[in-house]
CSV table of C-alpha atoms (C1' of nucleotides) in Angstrom, one decimal:
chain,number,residue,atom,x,y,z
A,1,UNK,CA,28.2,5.7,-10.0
A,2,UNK,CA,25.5,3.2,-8.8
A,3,UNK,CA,23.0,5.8,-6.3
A,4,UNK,CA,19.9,5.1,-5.6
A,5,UNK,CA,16.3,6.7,-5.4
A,6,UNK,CA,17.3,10.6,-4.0
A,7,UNK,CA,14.1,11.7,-5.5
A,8,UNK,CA,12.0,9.2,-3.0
A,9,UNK,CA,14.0,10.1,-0.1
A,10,UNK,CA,11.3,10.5,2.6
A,11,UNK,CA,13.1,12.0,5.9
A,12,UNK,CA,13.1,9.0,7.8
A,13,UNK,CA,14.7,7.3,5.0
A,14,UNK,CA,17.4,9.1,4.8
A,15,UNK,CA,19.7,7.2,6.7
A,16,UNK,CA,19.4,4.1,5.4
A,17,UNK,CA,19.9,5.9,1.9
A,18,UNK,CA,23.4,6.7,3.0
A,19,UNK,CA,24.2,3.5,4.8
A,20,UNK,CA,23.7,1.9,1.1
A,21,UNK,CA,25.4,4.8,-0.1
A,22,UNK,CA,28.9,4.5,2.3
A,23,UNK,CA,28.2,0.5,1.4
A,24,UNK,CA,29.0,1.1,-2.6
A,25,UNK,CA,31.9,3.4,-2.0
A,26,UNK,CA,33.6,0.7,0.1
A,27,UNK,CA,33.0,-2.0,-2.6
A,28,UNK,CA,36.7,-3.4,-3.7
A,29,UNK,CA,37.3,-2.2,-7.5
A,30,UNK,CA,37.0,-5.9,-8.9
A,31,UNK,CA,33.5,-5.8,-8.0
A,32,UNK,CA,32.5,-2.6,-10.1
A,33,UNK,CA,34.6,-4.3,-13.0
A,34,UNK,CA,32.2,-6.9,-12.9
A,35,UNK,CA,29.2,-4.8,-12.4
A,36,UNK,CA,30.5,-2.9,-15.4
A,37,UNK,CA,30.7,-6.3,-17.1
A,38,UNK,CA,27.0,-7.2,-16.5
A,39,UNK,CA,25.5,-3.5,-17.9
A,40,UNK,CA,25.5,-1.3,-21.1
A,41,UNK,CA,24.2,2.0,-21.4
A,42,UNK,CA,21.3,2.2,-24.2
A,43,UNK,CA,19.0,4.9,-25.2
A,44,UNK,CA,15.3,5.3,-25.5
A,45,UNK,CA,12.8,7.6,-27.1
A,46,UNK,CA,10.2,9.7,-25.6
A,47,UNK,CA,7.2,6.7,-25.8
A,48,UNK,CA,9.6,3.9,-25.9
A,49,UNK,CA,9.0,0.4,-23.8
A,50,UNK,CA,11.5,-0.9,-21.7
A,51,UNK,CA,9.4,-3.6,-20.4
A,52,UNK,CA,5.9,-4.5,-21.6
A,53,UNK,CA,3.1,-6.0,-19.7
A,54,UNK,CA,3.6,-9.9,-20.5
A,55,UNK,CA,6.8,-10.2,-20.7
A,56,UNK,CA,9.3,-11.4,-18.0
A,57,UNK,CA,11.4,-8.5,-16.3
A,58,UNK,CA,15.2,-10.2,-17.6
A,59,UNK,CA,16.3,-6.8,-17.0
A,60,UNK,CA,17.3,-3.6,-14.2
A,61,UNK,CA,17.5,-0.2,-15.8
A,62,UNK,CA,19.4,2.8,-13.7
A,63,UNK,CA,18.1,5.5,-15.3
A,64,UNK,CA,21.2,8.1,-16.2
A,65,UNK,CA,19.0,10.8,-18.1
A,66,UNK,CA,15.5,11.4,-18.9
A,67,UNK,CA,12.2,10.1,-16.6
A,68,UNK,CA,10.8,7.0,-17.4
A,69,UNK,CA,7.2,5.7,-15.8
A,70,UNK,CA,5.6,2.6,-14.7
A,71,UNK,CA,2.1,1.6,-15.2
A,72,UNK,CA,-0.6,-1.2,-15.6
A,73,UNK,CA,-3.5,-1.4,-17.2
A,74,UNK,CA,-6.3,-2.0,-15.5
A,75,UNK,CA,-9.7,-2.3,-16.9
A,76,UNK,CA,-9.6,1.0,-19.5
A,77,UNK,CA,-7.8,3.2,-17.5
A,78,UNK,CA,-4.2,3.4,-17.3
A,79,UNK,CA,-2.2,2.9,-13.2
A,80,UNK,CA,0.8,4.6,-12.8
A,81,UNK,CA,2.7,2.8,-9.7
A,82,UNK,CA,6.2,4.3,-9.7
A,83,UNK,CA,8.3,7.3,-11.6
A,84,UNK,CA,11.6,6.8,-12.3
A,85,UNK,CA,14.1,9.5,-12.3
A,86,UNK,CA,18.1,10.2,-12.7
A,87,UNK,CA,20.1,7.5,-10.5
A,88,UNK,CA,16.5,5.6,-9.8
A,89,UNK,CA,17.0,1.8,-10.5
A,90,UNK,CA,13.7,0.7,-12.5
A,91,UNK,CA,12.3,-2.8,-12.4
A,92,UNK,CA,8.6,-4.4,-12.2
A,93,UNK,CA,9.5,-6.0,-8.8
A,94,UNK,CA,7.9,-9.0,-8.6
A,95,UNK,CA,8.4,-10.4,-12.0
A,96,UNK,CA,12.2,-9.3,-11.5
A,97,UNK,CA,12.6,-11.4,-8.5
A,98,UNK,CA,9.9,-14.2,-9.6
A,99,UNK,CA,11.0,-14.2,-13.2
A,100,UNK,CA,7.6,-14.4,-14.3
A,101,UNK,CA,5.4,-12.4,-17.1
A,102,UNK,CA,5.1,-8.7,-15.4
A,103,UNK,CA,2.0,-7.1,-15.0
A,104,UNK,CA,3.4,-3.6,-15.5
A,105,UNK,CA,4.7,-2.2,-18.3
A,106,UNK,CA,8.1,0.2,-18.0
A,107,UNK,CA,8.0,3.1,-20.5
A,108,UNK,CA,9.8,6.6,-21.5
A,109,UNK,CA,8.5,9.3,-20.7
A,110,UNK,CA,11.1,11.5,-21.8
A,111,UNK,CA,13.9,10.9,-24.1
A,112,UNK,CA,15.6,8.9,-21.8
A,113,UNK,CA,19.3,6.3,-21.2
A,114,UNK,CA,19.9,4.2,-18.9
A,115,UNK,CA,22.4,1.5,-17.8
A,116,UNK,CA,21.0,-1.7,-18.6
A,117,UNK,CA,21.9,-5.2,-16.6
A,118,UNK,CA,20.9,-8.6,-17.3
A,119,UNK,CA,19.1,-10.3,-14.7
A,120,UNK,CA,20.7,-13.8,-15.4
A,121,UNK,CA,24.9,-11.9,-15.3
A,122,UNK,CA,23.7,-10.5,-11.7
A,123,UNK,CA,22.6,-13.3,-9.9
A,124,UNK,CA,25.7,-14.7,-11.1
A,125,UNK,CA,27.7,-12.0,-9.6
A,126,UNK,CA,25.7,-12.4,-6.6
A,127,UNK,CA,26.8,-15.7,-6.4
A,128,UNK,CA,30.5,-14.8,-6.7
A,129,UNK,CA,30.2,-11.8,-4.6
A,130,UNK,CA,28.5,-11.8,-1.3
A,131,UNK,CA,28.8,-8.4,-1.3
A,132,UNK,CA,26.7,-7.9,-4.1
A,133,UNK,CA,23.8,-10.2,-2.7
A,134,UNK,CA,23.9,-7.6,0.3
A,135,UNK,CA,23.6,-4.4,-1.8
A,136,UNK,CA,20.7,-6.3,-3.4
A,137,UNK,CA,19.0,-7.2,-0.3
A,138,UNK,CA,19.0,-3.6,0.8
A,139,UNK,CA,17.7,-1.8,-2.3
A,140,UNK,CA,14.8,-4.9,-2.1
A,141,UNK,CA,14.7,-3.6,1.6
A,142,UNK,CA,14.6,-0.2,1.0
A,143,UNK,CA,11.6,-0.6,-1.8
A,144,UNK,CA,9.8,-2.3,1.1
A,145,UNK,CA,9.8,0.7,3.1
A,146,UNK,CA,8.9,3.0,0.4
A,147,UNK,CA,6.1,0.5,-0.4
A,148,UNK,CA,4.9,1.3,3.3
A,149,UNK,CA,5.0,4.8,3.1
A,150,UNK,CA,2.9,4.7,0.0
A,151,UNK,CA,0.5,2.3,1.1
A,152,UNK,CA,0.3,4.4,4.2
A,153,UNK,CA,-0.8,7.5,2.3
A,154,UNK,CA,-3.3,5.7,0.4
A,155,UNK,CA,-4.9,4.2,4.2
A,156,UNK,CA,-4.5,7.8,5.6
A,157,UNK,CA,-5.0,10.5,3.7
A,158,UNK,CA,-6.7,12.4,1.5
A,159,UNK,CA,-6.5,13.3,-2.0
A,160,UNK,CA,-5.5,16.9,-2.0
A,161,UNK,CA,-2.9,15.7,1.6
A,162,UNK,CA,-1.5,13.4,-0.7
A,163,UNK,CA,-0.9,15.6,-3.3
A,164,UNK,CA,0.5,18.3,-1.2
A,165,UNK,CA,2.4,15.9,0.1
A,166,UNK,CA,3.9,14.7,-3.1
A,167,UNK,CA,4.5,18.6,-3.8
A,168,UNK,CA,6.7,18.7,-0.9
A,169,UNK,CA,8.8,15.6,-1.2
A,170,UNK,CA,9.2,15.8,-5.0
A,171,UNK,CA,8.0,19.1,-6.3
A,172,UNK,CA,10.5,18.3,-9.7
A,173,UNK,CA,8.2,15.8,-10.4
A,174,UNK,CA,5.1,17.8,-10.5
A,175,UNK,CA,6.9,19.9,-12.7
A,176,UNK,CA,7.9,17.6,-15.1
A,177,UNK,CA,5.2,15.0,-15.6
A,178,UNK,CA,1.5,15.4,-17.3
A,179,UNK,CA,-1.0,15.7,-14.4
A,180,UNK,CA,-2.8,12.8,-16.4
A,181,UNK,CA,0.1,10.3,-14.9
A,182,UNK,CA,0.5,12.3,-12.0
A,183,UNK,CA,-3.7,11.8,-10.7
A,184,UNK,CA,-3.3,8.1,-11.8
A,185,UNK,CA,-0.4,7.9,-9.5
A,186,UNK,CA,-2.2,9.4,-6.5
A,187,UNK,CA,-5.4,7.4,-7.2
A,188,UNK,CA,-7.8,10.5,-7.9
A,189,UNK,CA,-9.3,11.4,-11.5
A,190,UNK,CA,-7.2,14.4,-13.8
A,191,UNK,CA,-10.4,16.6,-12.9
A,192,UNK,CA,-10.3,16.2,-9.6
A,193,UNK,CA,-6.3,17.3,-9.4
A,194,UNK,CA,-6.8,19.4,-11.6
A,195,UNK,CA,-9.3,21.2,-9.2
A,196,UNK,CA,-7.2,20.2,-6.4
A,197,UNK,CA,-4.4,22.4,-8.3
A,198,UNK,CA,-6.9,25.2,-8.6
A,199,UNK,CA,-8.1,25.8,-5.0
A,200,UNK,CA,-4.1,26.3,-3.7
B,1,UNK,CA,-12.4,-10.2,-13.7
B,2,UNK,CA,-10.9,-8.4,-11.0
B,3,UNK,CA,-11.3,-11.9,-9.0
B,4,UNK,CA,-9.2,-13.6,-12.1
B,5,UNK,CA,-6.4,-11.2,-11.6
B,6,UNK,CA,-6.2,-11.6,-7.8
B,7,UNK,CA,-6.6,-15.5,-8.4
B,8,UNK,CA,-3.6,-15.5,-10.8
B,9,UNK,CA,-1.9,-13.1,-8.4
B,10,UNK,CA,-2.3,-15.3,-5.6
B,11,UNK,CA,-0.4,-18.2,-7.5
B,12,UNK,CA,2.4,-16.3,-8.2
B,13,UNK,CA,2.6,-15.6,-4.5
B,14,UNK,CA,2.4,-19.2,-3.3
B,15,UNK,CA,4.6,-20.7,-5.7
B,16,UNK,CA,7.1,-17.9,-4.3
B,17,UNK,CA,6.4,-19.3,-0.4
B,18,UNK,CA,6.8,-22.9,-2.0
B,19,UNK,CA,10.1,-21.9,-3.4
B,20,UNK,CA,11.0,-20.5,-0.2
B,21,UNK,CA,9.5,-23.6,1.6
B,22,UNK,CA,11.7,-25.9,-0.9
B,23,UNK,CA,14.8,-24.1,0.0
B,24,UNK,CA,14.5,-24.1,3.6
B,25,UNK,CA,14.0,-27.7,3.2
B,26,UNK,CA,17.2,-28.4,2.1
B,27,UNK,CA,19.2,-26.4,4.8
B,28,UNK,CA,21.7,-28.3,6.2
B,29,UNK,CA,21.4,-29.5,9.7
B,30,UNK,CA,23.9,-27.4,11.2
B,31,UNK,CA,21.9,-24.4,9.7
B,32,UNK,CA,19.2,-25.2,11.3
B,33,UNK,CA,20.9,-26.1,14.5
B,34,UNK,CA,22.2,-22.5,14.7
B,35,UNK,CA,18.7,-20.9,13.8
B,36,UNK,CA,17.5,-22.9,17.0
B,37,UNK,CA,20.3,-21.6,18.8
B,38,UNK,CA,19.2,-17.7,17.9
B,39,UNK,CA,15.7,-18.7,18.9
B,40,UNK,CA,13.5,-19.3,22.0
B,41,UNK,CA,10.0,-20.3,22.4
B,42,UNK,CA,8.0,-17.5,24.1
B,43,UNK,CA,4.1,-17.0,25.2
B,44,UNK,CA,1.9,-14.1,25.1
B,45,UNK,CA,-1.6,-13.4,26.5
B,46,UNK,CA,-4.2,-11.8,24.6
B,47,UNK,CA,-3.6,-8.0,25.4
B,48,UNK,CA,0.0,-8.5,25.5
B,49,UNK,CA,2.4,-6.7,23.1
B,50,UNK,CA,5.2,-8.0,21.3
B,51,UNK,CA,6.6,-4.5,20.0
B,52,UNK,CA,5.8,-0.9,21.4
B,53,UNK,CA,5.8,2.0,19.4
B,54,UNK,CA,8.9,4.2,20.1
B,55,UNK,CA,11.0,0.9,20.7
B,56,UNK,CA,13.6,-1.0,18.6
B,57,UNK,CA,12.1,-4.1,16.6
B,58,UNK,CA,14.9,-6.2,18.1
B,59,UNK,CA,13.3,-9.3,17.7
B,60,UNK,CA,11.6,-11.3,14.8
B,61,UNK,CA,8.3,-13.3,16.1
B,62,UNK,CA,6.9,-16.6,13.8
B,63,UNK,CA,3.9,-17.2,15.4
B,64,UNK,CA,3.4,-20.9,16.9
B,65,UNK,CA,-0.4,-20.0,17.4
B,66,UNK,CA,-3.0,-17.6,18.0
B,67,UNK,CA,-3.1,-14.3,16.1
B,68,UNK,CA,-1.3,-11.0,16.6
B,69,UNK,CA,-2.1,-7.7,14.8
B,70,UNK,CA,0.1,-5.0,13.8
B,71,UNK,CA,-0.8,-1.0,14.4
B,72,UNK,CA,-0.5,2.4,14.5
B,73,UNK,CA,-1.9,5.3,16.4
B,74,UNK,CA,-2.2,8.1,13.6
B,75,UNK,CA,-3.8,11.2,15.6
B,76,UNK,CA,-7.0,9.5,17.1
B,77,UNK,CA,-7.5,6.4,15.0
B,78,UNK,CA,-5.8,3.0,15.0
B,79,UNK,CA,-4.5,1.6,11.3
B,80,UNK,CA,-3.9,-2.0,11.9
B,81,UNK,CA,-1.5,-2.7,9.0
B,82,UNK,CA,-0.7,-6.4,9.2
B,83,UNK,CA,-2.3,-9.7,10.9
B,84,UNK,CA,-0.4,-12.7,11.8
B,85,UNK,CA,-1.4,-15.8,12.0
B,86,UNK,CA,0.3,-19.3,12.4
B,87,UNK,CA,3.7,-19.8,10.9
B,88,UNK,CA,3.9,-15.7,9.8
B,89,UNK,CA,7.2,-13.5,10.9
B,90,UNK,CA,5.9,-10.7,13.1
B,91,UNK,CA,8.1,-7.8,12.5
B,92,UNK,CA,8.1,-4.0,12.0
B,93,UNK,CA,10.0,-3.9,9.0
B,94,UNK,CA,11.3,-0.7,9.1
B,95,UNK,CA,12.2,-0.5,12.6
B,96,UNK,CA,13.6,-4.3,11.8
B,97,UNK,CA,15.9,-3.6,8.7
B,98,UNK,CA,17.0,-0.2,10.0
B,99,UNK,CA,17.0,-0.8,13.3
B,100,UNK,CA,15.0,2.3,14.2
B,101,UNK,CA,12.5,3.2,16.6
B,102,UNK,CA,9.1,1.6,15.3
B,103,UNK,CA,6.5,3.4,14.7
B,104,UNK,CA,3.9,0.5,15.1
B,105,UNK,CA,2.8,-1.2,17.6
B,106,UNK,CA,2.6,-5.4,17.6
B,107,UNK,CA,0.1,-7.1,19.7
B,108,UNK,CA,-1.6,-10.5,20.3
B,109,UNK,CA,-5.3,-10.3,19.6
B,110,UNK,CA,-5.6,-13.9,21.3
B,111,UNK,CA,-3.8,-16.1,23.4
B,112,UNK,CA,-0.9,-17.2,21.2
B,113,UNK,CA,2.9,-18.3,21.2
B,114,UNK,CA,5.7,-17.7,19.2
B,115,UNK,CA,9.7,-18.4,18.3
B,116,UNK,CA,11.3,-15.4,18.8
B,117,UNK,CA,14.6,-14.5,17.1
B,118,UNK,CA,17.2,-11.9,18.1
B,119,UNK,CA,18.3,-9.7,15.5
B,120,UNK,CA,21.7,-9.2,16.2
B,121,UNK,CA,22.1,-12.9,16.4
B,122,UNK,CA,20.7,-13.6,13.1
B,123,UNK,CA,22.6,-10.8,11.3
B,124,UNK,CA,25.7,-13.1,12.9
B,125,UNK,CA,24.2,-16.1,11.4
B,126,UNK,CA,23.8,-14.4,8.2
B,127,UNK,CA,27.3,-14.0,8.1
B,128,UNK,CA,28.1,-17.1,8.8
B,129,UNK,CA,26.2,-19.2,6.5
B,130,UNK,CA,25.2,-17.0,3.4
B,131,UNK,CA,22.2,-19.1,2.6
B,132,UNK,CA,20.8,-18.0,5.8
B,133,UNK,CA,21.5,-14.2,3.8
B,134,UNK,CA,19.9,-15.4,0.5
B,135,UNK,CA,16.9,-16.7,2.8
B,136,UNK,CA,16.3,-13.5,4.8
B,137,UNK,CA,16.0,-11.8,1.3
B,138,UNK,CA,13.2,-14.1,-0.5
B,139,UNK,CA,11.3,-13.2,2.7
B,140,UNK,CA,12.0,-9.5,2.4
B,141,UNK,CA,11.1,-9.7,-1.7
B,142,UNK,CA,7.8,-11.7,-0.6
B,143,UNK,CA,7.0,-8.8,1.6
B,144,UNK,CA,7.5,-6.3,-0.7
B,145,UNK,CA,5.6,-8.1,-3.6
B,146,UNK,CA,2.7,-8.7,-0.5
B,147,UNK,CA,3.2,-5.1,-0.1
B,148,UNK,CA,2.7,-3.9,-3.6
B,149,UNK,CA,-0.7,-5.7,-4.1
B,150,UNK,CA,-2.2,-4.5,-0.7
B,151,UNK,CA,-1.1,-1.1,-2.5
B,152,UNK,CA,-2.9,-1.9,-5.8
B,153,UNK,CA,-5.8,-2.9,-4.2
B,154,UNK,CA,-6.0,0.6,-2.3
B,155,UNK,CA,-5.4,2.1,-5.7
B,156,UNK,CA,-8.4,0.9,-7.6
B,157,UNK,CA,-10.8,-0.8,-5.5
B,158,UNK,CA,-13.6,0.4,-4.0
B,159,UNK,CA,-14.2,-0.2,0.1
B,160,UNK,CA,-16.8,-3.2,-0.9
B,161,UNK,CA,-14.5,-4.8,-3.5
B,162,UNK,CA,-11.6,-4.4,-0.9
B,163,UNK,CA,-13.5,-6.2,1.4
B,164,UNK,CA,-14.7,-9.1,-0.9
B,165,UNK,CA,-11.1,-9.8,-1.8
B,166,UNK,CA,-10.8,-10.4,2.0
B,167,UNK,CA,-13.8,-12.7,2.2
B,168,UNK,CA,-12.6,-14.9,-0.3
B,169,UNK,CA,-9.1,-14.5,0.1
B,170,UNK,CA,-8.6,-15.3,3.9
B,171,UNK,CA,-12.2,-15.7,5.1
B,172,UNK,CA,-10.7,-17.3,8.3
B,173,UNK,CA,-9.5,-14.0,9.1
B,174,UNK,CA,-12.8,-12.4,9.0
B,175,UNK,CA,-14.2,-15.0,11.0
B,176,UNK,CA,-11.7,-14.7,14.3
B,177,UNK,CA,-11.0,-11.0,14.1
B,178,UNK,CA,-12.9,-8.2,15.5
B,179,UNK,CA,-14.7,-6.1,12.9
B,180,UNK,CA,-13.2,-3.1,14.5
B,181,UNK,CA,-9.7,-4.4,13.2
B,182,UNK,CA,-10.7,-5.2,9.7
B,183,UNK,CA,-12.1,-1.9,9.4
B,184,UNK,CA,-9.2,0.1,9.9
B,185,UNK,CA,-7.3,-2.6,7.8
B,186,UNK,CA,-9.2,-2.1,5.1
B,187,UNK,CA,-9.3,1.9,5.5
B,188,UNK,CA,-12.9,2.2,6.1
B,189,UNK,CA,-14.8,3.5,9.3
B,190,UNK,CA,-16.2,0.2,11.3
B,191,UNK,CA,-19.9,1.7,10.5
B,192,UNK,CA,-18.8,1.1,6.4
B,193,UNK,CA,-18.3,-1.9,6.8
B,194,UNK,CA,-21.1,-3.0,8.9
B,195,UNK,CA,-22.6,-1.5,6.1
B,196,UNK,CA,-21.0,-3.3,3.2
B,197,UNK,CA,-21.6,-6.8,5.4
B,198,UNK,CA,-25.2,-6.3,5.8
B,199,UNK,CA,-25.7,-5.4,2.1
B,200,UNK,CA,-24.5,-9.2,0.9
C,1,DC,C1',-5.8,27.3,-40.1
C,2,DG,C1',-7.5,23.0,-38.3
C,3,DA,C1',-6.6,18.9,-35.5
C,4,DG,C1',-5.3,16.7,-31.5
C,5,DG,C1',-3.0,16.7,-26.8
C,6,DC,C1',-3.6,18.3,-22.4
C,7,DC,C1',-5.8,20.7,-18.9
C,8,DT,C1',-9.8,23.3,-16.8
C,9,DT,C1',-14.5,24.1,-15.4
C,10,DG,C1',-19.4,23.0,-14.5
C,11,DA,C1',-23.3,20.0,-13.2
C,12,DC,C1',-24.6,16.1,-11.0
C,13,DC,C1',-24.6,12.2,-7.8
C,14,DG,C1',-23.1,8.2,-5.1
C,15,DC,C1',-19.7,6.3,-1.8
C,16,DG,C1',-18.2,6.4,2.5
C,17,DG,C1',-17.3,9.4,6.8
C,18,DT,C1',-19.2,11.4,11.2
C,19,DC,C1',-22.3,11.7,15.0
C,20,DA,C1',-25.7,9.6,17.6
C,21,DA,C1',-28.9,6.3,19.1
C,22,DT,C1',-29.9,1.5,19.7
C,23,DG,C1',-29.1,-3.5,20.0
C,24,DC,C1',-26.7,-7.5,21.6
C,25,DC,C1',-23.7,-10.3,24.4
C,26,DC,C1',-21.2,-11.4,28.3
C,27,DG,C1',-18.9,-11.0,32.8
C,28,DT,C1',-19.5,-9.4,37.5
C,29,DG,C1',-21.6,-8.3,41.7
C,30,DG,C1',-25.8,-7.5,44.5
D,1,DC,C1',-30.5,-15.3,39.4
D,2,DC,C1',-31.3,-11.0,37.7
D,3,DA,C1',-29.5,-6.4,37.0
D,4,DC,C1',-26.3,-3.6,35.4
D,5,DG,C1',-22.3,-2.0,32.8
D,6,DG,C1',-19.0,-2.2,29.1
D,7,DG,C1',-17.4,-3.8,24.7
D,8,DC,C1',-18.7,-4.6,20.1
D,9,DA,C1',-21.8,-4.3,16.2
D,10,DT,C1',-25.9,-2.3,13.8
D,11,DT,C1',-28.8,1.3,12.0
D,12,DG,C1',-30.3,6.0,10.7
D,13,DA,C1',-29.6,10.9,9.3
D,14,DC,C1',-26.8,13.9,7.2
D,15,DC,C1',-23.2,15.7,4.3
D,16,DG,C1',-18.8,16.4,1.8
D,17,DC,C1',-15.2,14.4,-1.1
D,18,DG,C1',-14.2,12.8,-5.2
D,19,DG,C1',-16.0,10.3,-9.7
D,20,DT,C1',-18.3,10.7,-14.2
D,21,DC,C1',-19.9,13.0,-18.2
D,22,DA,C1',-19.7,16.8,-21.0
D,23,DA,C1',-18.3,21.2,-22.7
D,24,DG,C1',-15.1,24.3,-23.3
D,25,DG,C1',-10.0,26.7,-23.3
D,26,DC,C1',-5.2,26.5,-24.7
D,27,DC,C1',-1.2,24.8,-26.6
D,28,DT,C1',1.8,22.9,-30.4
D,29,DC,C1',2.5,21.1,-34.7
D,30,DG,C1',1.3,19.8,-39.3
DNA sequence: CGAGGCCTTGACCGCGGTCAATGCCCGTGG
DNA sequence: CCACGGGCATTGACCGCGGTCAAGGCCTCG
């Protein structure tokens, strides 16, 4: 049931991916009763806000259908910092963990559903379930590392090698999101993808 | 306004590291008796590494004084990634929480010392006295939310704005560390930069 | 059929990279 | 003491990547 981020599963990664993986399946059944307990499944519309900018991230959505983006505003243009996909947990990370007003805002892309927990019920199963605390600790752990191989593309490599390199690690998204989001998540202009795109 | 944002950033983040200071503060003695017990005091000479690339990040390193530097060798060019300075853990975080070969090197960049930690030690600790656990994860969260605003900085700033943050942000930094380093921290050639300083 | 998203294409230009020469500081040896 | 060499930083010439502005093309949906 609870998986996490396939679709941002850099080679190297792998293996850590499954460790959290073979960690879940091993998880004693009162535990998933009480995850169960903390979450409810609700459904968005294409457009819809799961979290808006200002507002304090009380929230984690696993996304069970349906892509969902995150984005700031900065300036007039529009940042997209993260896609969200099937199985993908989505938070604005810092205000999750700081519990302050979020920077980001999370929105639908598609029509979209997604298993909803309350911040407050999880750090209280945390607190009754060690176990818990350690799954949390790795997914936080894990988004570190995919932080570093993002922030490594952006202090390496080009605009086209990043998105070539986004093409071969996740050619489902290219597929399925407007280039508009996708050059904001790469950091380039629409027309430069666009002629990116064009000269492959 | 981009200064505002980083200014209001910057607040979050220290009330996080005061949080994290608070708690730490109110470890019990035999807590901190066992950290000693994991840890020993250790000196390097400027030159010296801490971590080679290729190895195991076996050890965590809080720096007692002088200044160490985190890199990697990509093709032809050094990325310095991170800087340590007084009371900062020196780790390779992915090699750390996976316990992978690192692909970073860790050096000191001046005389310095530090309290190293084993890692299998403190995983045992860990388990022993789960605040130790919740610890270790506020550092790893703080990392990531360091992480994701070095990222948003290399998403929408310009070389010269990346390097004004710097300035005013830790303009110690730019005072005891060799332009050459900045440079490839800030993902600009050392000629940029030179450059960018002269303009101002 | 017209309007509005979404993407493409063209013209132009500035930021920042590369290569190469020069300057500056300092430790070492003649 | 001076001379030389090496490490580090500055400066200049050149150019390509990628941004901006603006004008289309191409959908889908009233």
């Amino acid at each position: 049931m609870l998986q996490v981020k396939n679709a941002k599963a850099i080679h190297t990664m792998i293996a850590y991916l499954k460790k959290i993986d073979d960690f879940m399946k091993q998880l004693d059944d009162s535990i998933l009763a009480k995850l169960n307990d903390c979450s409810s499944t609700v459904s968005f519309k294409k457009g819809d806000y799961l979290l808006r900018q200002g507002h304090v991230c009380r929230q984690s959505f696993q996304v069970l259908s349906g892509i969902a983006r995150k984005y700031m505003v900065a300036g007039d243009k529009e940042l997209t910092t993260e896609f969200f996909f099937e199985t993908d947990v989505a938070i604005s990370f810092e205000s999750y963990v700081m519990q302050t007003p979020s920077n980001e805002h999370i929105q639908a892309i598609t029509d979209m559903s997604a298993s909803v927990m309350d911040y407050t019920a999880f750090q209280h199963a945390k607190a009754q379930y060690p176990q818990l605390a350690e799954l949390d600790a790795m997914l936080g752990d894990y988004y570190a590392v995919w932080l570093e191989k993002r922030l490594f593309q952006f202090h390496t490599l080009s605009a086209t090698e990043r998105y070539q390199l986004l093409l071969t690690n996740q050619p489902e998204l290219v597929q399925k999101v407007p280039l508009t989001f996708i050059a904001s998540y790469l950091g380039i202009s629409l027309e430069t993808l666009s002629r990116i795109r064009a000269r492959i």
